[in-house]
CSV table of C-alpha atoms in Angstrom, one decimal:
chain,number,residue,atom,x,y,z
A,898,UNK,CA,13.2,5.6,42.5
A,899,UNK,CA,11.6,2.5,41.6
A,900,UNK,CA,9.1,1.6,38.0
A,901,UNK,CA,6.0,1.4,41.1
A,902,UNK,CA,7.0,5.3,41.6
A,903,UNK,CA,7.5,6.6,38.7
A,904,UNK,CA,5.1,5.1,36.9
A,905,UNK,CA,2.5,7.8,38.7
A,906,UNK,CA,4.5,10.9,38.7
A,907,UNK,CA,4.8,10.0,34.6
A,908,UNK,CA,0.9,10.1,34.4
A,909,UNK,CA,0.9,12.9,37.0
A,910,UNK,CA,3.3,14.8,34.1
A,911,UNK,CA,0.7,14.0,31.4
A,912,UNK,CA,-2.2,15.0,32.8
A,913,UNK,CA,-0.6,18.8,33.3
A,914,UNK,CA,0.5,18.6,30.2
A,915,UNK,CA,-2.8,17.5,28.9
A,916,UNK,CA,-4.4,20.4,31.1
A,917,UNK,CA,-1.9,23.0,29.4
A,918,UNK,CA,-2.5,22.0,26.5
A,919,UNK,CA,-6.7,22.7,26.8
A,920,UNK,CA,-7.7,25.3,24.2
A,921,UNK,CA,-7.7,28.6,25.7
A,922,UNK,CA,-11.2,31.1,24.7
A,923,UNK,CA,-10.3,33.1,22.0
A,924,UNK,CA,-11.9,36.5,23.6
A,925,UNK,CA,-11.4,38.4,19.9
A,926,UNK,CA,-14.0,35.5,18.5
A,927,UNK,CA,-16.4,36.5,21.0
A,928,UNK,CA,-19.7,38.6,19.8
A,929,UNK,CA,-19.3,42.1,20.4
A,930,UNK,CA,-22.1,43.4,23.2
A,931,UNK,CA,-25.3,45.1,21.8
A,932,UNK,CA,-27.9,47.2,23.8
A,933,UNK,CA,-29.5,45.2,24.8
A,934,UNK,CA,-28.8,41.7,25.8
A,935,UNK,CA,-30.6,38.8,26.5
A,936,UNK,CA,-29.8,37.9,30.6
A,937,UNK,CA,-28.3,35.2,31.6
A,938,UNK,CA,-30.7,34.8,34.1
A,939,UNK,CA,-33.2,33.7,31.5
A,940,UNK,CA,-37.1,34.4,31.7
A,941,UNK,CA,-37.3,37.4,28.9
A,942,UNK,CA,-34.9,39.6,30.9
A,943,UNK,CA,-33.2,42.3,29.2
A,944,UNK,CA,-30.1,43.9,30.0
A,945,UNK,CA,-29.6,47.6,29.0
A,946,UNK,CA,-26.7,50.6,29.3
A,947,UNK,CA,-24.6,47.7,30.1
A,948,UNK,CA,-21.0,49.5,29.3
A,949,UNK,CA,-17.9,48.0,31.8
A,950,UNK,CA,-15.0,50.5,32.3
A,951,UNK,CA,-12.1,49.5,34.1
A,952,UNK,CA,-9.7,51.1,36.6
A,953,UNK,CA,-8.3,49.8,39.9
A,954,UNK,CA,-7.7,46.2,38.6
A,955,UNK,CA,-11.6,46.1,38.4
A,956,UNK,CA,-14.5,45.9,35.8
A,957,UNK,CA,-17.7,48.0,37.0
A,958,UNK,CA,-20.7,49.3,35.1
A,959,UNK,CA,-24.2,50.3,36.5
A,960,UNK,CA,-27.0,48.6,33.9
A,961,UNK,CA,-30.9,47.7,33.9
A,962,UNK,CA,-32.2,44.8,33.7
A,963,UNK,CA,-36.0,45.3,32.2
A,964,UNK,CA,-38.6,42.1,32.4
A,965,UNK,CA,-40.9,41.8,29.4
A,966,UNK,CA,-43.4,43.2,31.4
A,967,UNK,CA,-41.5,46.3,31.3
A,968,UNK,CA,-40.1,46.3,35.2
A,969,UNK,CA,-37.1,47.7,35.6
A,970,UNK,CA,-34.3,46.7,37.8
A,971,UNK,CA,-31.3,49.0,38.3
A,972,UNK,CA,-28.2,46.8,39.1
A,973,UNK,CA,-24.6,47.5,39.4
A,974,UNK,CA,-21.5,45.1,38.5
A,975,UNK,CA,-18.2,44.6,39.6
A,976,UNK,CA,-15.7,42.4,37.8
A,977,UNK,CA,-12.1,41.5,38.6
A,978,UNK,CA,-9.9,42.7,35.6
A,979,UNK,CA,-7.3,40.2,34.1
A,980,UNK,CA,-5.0,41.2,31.6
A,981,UNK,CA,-4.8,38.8,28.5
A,982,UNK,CA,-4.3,38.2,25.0
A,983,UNK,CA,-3.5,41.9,24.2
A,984,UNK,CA,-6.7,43.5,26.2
A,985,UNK,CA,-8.4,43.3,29.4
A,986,UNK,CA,-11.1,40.1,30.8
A,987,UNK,CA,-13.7,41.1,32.9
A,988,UNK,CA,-14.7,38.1,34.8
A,989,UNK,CA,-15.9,36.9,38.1
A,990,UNK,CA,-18.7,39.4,38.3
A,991,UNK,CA,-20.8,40.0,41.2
A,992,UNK,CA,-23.8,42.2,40.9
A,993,UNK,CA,-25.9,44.0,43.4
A,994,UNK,CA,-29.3,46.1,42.8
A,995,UNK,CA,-28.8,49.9,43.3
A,996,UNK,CA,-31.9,49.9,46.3
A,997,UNK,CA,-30.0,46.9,48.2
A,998,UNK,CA,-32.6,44.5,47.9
A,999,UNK,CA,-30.7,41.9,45.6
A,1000,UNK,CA,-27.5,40.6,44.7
A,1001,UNK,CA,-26.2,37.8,42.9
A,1002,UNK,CA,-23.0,36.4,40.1
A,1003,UNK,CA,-22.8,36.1,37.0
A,1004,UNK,CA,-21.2,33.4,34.2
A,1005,UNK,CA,-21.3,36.2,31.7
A,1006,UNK,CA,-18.0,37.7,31.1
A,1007,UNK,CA,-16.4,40.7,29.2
A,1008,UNK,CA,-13.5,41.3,27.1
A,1009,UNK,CA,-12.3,44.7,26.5
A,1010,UNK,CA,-9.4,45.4,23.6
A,1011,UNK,CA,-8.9,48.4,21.4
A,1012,UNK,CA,-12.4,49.9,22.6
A,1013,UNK,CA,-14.2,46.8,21.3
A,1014,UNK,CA,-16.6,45.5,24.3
A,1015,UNK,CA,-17.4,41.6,23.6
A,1016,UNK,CA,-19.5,39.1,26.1
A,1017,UNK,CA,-19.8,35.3,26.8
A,1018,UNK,CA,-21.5,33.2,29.1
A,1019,UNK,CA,-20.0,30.5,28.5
């Protein structure tokens, strides 16, 4: 292999390394979720009853979202469940509206460990 070669499979190397090395979210640091929440969605929305179980490698919860006018959306969720750092993440969530007029994703995220519930948008 010549210098000209290696040269790019060395920085190749690094930058994994480098990506590796990226702090990972330390889910235990996250706030634990109150009812209710402000939405990510912005505008004064509020999201209530929001309370993820999971079973079948999934993250689901039915919730409403209330405007500050007082209008009130029923919504469900559906996250994929990842095992990690001793609990479970809840991420990846798609939600739809219970009458099947709406459905959208979501940033906002979940981690689940010894009962404690705690979210992040970020």
């Amino acid at each position: 292999m010549s210098f000209r070669h290696a040269m790019p499979f060395s920085l190749i190397a690094i930058m994994f390394t480098a990506a590796g090395a990226v702090a990972q979210d330390d889910f235990e640091h996250w706030a634990a979720l109150k009812d209710p929440f402000p939405s990510t969605g912005g505008g004064g929305i509020m999201i209530h009853d929001y309370d993820p179980i999971v079973a079948d490698g999934k993250c689901t919860t039915n919730f409403r979202a209330i405007e500050p006018n007082g209008t009130v959306y029923r919504n469900a969720i559906t996250f994929e469940a990842v095992e990690t750092q001793g609990g479970v993440l809840c991420t990846n969530g798609s939600w739809r509206s219970l009458d099947g007029g709406a459905t959208g994703t979501t940033p906002f995220r979940v981690f689940i460990k010894g009962g404690v519930k705690r979210g992040s948008a970020e």
